[in-house]
Each structure stands twice: as C-alpha cells, then as structure tokens.
Amino acid sequence: MTKAADAAQPAERPVPPRTINLAIAAVCVQVVFLAIHTASMFGYTDQLGQLLRDSNAKAKKPVNPYGPTQIAHDLHQIRVNGVWQGVIVAGALLLLAFSLRRTSTAGVTRWALIVVMVMTGGPLAVNPVHGLPIVPQLASVLAGVASIVAIVSLFLPESRKYFKAVSAARAAATGRQPRAARGLGSIFAPRPPVQRKPPPASGLRSSAASRAQAKVSDSARASGSRSKARAHEAAITHGAELARSRAKASKSRRTEL
C-alpha cells in the first residue's frame, strides 16, 4: 500500500536555483534602468535639441529649415514613443522573467525572454550613444549590462539542470518520455552509430548454406523438367515410328491381294 501511494503522488516540483533567481533579478534591474532612461529623456531639452540639429545636418536629406518648432515636435515624438516602448518592453520582460519559475512554461519562457531582449537591443545598449546626456546614457549602459547578466545566467550549469528537471516533470505529468536536451554543440557533434540488425544465430554460414541449397533445388527442378520433356519427345517419336510401320504393313498386304 505504501508503494502504491508513493507511485500515485505527483513528481516534486523543480525548485529554481540561484542562477534563475539571478536572471530574474537582472531583468528587474534592467527594467529599472530602462525606466530611468525614459524618465530622464524629459529633461536636458537643450542638449537633446542640439543632438537633433546635428543629426539633421548629417542626414542625407536634411529638413530645411529645421527651427525650434520642428525640434520641439520631433523631441516630443521621441519622448512619447519612448514611454510607450518602455512600458511594453518592461511589461514583457517582467512577465517572462517571473514565468521562469513556472514548471509548465519555464522551457519556452527562457527562449522567449532571450528573443525579446535581443530584438529590443538590450545587450547592445552597453555601447554608449555619442552626444546623449550623461544620465540617459549611463542608464542605458547599465540596462545593457543587466540584460547580458540575465542571458548568461540562463545558460549556467545550474540553470541548465533546472530546465532539464522542468522538462522531465512536464513529461512525467503528461505520461511521455522526456527527450534529451540538445544544445548548439549538438549541431557539430558526430552522428550516433547506426544500430544494425544482428545476424541470425547460425551466422553467415547458415545463409550461405541456404543459398547453396536453394541453387541445388533449382537445378534439380530444372533437370527434372528437362528429363520430362525428353521423355515426352521420345514417346512422340516412338508413336510416330509405330504409325509408320503399321502403314507400311497395311500397304504390303494390299499389294499381295
């Protein structure tokens, strides 16, 4: 009864290791610095205006004239778009980060989190933008560093063991066999040897003997058919000779009469 009760109990839920908690904390830090970067863009109006003038002067088709009205309009658009982008990216990052602790979605969440970070340019933010004020620039660089820390934490040995345990727990819950995890190194790894079907117990000699026996039986059949054909031809020839002899005998009798 004890064994049956133990078998009926569900598998233990994998506990997230420190590396997963570090990745979640790094994502939270990244979101904080993204918020600082977005908020600081509402200041430094003169420096940002000068940056817009320099960018317009270096453009292939500069806007002319590019006065204070156009600068204020473009700066307002940059700030509003930055707020909306920051809210959407921050919400996606936090949702995916805390989903790493859920057994049902941890495996897929890891790759989704990496895709969102790369597509939004998180790791590339470590390169400072020339001409940007010090506070937005520093906040952007620190957000990029936090993004890199989060990505690296997801591939540490403890994190990989956790994701394997999550995959095994999901397979046990659904009654399927867990598949072996394949990383990027498996692309260049040699293929496993092909398992061939073992020969029969008697080995190759038995197959050779069976072939020889089959050939002998085929030759015997061919010789039997040939002998039958020859006997048939001989019977036909003998019958023809008897018919000729009888015809000659009947002719000789008629001539005598």
Coordinates of C-alpha atoms in Angstrom, one line a residue:
M1 CA 0.0 0.0 0.0
T2 CA 2.9 2.4 0.7
K3 CA 4.5 1.8 -2.7
A4 CA 1.2 2.3 -4.4
A5 CA 0.6 5.6 -2.5
D6 CA 4.1 6.8 -3.4
A7 CA 3.5 6.0 -7.1
A8 CA 0.2 7.9 -7.0
Q9 CA 1.8 11.0 -5.7
P10 CA 2.9 13.6 -8.4
A11 CA 6.5 14.3 -9.1
E12 CA 8.2 17.0 -7.0
R13 CA 8.2 20.5 -8.5
P14 CA 11.7 21.6 -9.5
V15 CA 13.0 24.4 -7.3
P16 CA 14.5 27.3 -9.2
P17 CA 18.2 27.6 -8.4
R18 CA 20.1 30.7 -7.6
T19 CA 21.1 31.3 -11.2
I20 CA 17.4 31.6 -12.2
N21 CA 16.8 34.0 -9.3
L22 CA 19.8 35.9 -10.5
A23 CA 18.4 36.1 -14.1
I24 CA 15.0 37.4 -12.7
A25 CA 16.8 40.0 -10.6
A26 CA 18.9 41.1 -13.6
V27 CA 15.7 41.5 -15.6
C28 CA 14.2 43.6 -12.8
V29 CA 17.3 45.8 -12.7
Q30 CA 17.2 46.2 -16.5
V31 CA 13.6 47.4 -16.3
V32 CA 14.5 49.9 -13.5
F33 CA 17.3 51.4 -15.6
L34 CA 15.0 51.5 -18.7
A35 CA 12.5 53.5 -16.7
I36 CA 15.3 55.9 -15.5
H37 CA 16.4 56.3 -19.1
T38 CA 12.8 57.0 -20.3
A39 CA 12.2 59.5 -17.5
S40 CA 15.5 61.3 -17.9
M41 CA 14.6 62.0 -21.6
F42 CA 12.1 64.5 -20.4
G43 CA 14.9 66.7 -19.2
Y44 CA 18.0 68.0 -21.0
T45 CA 15.9 69.8 -23.6
D46 CA 18.8 72.0 -24.8
Q47 CA 21.2 69.1 -25.2
L48 CA 18.6 66.9 -26.9
G49 CA 17.7 69.8 -29.2
Q50 CA 21.3 70.2 -30.2
L51 CA 21.6 66.4 -30.8
L52 CA 18.6 66.6 -33.2
R53 CA 20.2 69.5 -35.0
D54 CA 23.4 67.6 -35.5
S55 CA 21.5 64.5 -36.7
N56 CA 19.5 66.6 -39.2
A57 CA 22.7 68.2 -40.5
K58 CA 24.3 64.8 -41.1
A59 CA 21.2 63.3 -42.7
K60 CA 21.2 62.6 -46.5
K61 CA 18.1 64.7 -47.0
P62 CA 18.1 67.2 -44.1
V63 CA 15.0 69.2 -43.3
N64 CA 15.4 72.8 -44.2
P65 CA 14.5 75.0 -42.4
Y66 CA 14.9 73.0 -39.2
G67 CA 14.0 75.5 -36.5
P68 CA 12.7 75.4 -32.9
T69 CA 9.2 74.3 -33.9
Q70 CA 10.4 71.3 -35.8
I71 CA 12.9 70.4 -33.0
A72 CA 10.1 70.6 -30.3
H73 CA 7.8 68.5 -32.4
D74 CA 10.5 65.8 -33.0
L75 CA 11.6 65.8 -29.4
H76 CA 8.0 65.4 -28.2
Q77 CA 7.6 62.4 -30.6
I78 CA 10.8 60.8 -29.3
R79 CA 9.7 61.1 -25.7
V80 CA 6.2 59.8 -26.2
N81 CA 7.4 56.9 -28.3
G82 CA 10.0 56.1 -25.7
V83 CA 7.3 56.0 -22.9
W84 CA 5.1 53.6 -24.9
Q85 CA 8.1 51.4 -25.9
G86 CA 9.4 51.3 -22.4
V87 CA 6.1 50.3 -20.9
I88 CA 5.6 47.5 -23.4
V89 CA 9.1 46.1 -23.2
A90 CA 9.2 46.4 -19.4
G91 CA 5.9 44.5 -19.1
A92 CA 7.0 41.8 -21.5
L93 CA 10.3 41.3 -19.7
L94 CA 8.8 41.2 -16.2
L95 CA 6.1 38.7 -17.3
L96 CA 8.6 36.4 -19.0
A97 CA 11.1 36.7 -16.1
F98 CA 8.6 35.6 -13.4
S99 CA 7.3 32.8 -15.7
L100 CA 10.7 31.2 -15.4
R101 CA 9.6 29.9 -12.0
R102 CA 6.6 28.1 -13.5
T103 CA 7.2 24.4 -14.4
S104 CA 4.7 24.5 -17.3
T105 CA 6.3 27.4 -19.1
A106 CA 9.9 27.7 -18.0
G107 CA 11.4 26.0 -21.0
V108 CA 9.6 28.1 -23.6
T109 CA 10.0 31.2 -21.5
R110 CA 13.7 31.1 -21.5
W111 CA 13.9 31.4 -25.3
A112 CA 11.1 33.9 -25.5
L113 CA 12.9 36.1 -22.9
I114 CA 16.2 35.9 -24.9
V115 CA 14.4 36.8 -28.2
V116 CA 12.7 39.8 -26.6
M117 CA 16.0 41.1 -25.2
V118 CA 17.8 40.7 -28.5
M119 CA 15.0 42.2 -30.6
T120 CA 14.8 45.2 -28.4
G121 CA 18.5 45.8 -28.4
G122 CA 19.1 45.1 -24.7
P123 CA 22.6 43.6 -24.9
L124 CA 23.7 46.3 -27.5
A125 CA 22.8 49.1 -25.1
V126 CA 26.2 48.7 -23.4
N127 CA 27.6 50.8 -26.3
P128 CA 27.0 54.5 -25.3
V129 CA 25.3 56.8 -27.7
H130 CA 27.5 59.7 -28.6
G131 CA 26.0 63.1 -27.7
L132 CA 23.4 61.7 -25.4
P133 CA 23.2 63.4 -21.9
I134 CA 25.0 61.6 -19.1
V135 CA 22.0 60.3 -17.1
P136 CA 20.2 58.6 -20.1
Q137 CA 23.4 57.3 -21.4
L138 CA 24.5 55.8 -18.1
A139 CA 21.1 54.3 -17.5
S140 CA 21.1 52.7 -21.0
V141 CA 24.5 51.2 -20.5
L142 CA 23.6 49.7 -17.1
A143 CA 20.4 48.3 -18.6
G144 CA 22.5 46.6 -21.3
V145 CA 24.8 45.1 -18.7
A146 CA 21.8 43.8 -16.7
S147 CA 20.5 42.3 -19.9
I148 CA 23.8 40.4 -20.6
V149 CA 23.9 39.2 -17.0
A150 CA 20.3 37.8 -17.3
I151 CA 21.1 36.0 -20.6
V152 CA 24.4 34.5 -19.2
S153 CA 22.6 33.3 -16.1
L154 CA 20.1 31.3 -18.2
F155 CA 22.9 29.2 -19.6
L156 CA 24.9 28.4 -16.4
P157 CA 25.1 24.8 -15.3
E158 CA 22.6 25.1 -12.5
S159 CA 20.1 26.8 -14.9
R160 CA 20.5 24.0 -17.5
K161 CA 19.9 21.3 -14.8
Y162 CA 16.8 23.2 -13.8
F163 CA 15.4 23.3 -17.3
K164 CA 16.1 19.6 -17.7
A165 CA 14.3 18.9 -14.5
V166 CA 11.4 21.0 -15.7
S167 CA 11.2 19.1 -19.0
A168 CA 11.3 15.8 -17.1
A169 CA 8.5 17.0 -14.8
R170 CA 6.3 18.0 -17.7
A171 CA 6.9 14.7 -19.4
A172 CA 6.0 12.8 -16.3
A173 CA 2.8 14.8 -15.9
T174 CA 1.8 14.1 -19.5
G175 CA 3.0 10.4 -19.4
R176 CA 5.5 10.9 -22.1
Q177 CA 9.2 10.1 -22.2
P178 CA 11.4 13.1 -21.8
R179 CA 13.6 14.0 -24.8
A180 CA 17.3 14.5 -24.4
A181 CA 18.1 18.2 -24.4
R182 CA 20.2 19.3 -27.4
G183 CA 22.2 22.4 -27.3
L184 CA 24.0 24.3 -30.0
G185 CA 27.0 21.9 -29.7
S186 CA 24.9 19.1 -31.0
I187 CA 24.8 20.7 -34.4
F188 CA 28.6 20.0 -34.9
A189 CA 28.6 16.7 -32.9
P190 CA 29.1 13.5 -34.9
R191 CA 26.1 11.4 -35.6
P192 CA 25.5 8.4 -33.3
P193 CA 26.4 5.0 -34.8
V194 CA 23.5 3.2 -36.6
Q195 CA 22.4 0.1 -34.8
R196 CA 22.3 -2.7 -37.4
K197 CA 20.1 -5.8 -37.1
P198 CA 22.1 -8.7 -35.6
P199 CA 22.6 -11.7 -37.9
P200 CA 20.8 -15.0 -37.1
A201 CA 22.1 -17.4 -34.5
S202 CA 23.7 -19.7 -37.1
G203 CA 25.7 -16.8 -38.6
L204 CA 26.6 -16.1 -42.2
R205 CA 27.3 -19.8 -42.9
S206 CA 23.7 -20.7 -42.5
S207 CA 22.7 -18.1 -45.0
A208 CA 25.3 -19.3 -47.5
A209 CA 24.2 -22.9 -47.0
S210 CA 20.6 -21.9 -47.5
R211 CA 21.6 -20.2 -50.8
A212 CA 23.5 -23.2 -51.9
Q213 CA 20.6 -25.5 -51.1
A214 CA 18.3 -23.2 -52.9
K215 CA 20.5 -23.4 -56.0
V216 CA 20.7 -27.2 -55.8
S217 CA 16.9 -27.4 -55.5
D218 CA 16.5 -25.0 -58.5
S219 CA 18.9 -27.1 -60.6
A220 CA 17.1 -30.3 -59.6
R221 CA 13.9 -28.8 -60.7
A222 CA 15.3 -27.7 -64.0
S223 CA 16.9 -31.1 -64.6
G224 CA 13.6 -32.8 -63.8
S225 CA 11.7 -30.6 -66.2
R226 CA 14.3 -31.3 -68.9
S227 CA 14.0 -35.1 -68.3
K228 CA 10.2 -35.0 -68.6
A229 CA 10.5 -33.0 -71.8
R230 CA 12.9 -35.5 -73.3
A231 CA 10.7 -38.5 -72.2
H232 CA 7.7 -36.8 -73.8
E233 CA 9.7 -36.2 -77.1
A234 CA 10.8 -39.9 -77.0
A235 CA 7.2 -41.1 -76.6
I236 CA 6.1 -38.9 -79.5
T237 CA 8.9 -40.3 -81.7
H238 CA 8.2 -43.9 -80.8
G239 CA 4.5 -43.4 -81.5
A240 CA 5.3 -41.9 -84.9
E241 CA 7.6 -44.9 -85.8
L242 CA 4.8 -47.3 -84.8
A243 CA 2.4 -45.5 -87.0
R244 CA 4.8 -45.6 -90.0
S245 CA 5.4 -49.3 -89.5
R246 CA 1.7 -50.1 -89.4
A247 CA 1.1 -48.0 -92.5
K248 CA 3.8 -49.9 -94.4
A249 CA 2.4 -53.3 -93.2
S250 CA -1.1 -52.4 -94.4
K251 CA 0.3 -51.3 -97.9
S252 CA 2.2 -54.6 -98.3
R253 CA -1.0 -56.6 -97.5
R254 CA -3.0 -54.7 -100.1
T255 CA -0.4 -55.3 -102.8
E256 CA -0.3 -59.0 -102.1
L257 CA -4.1 -59.2 -102.5

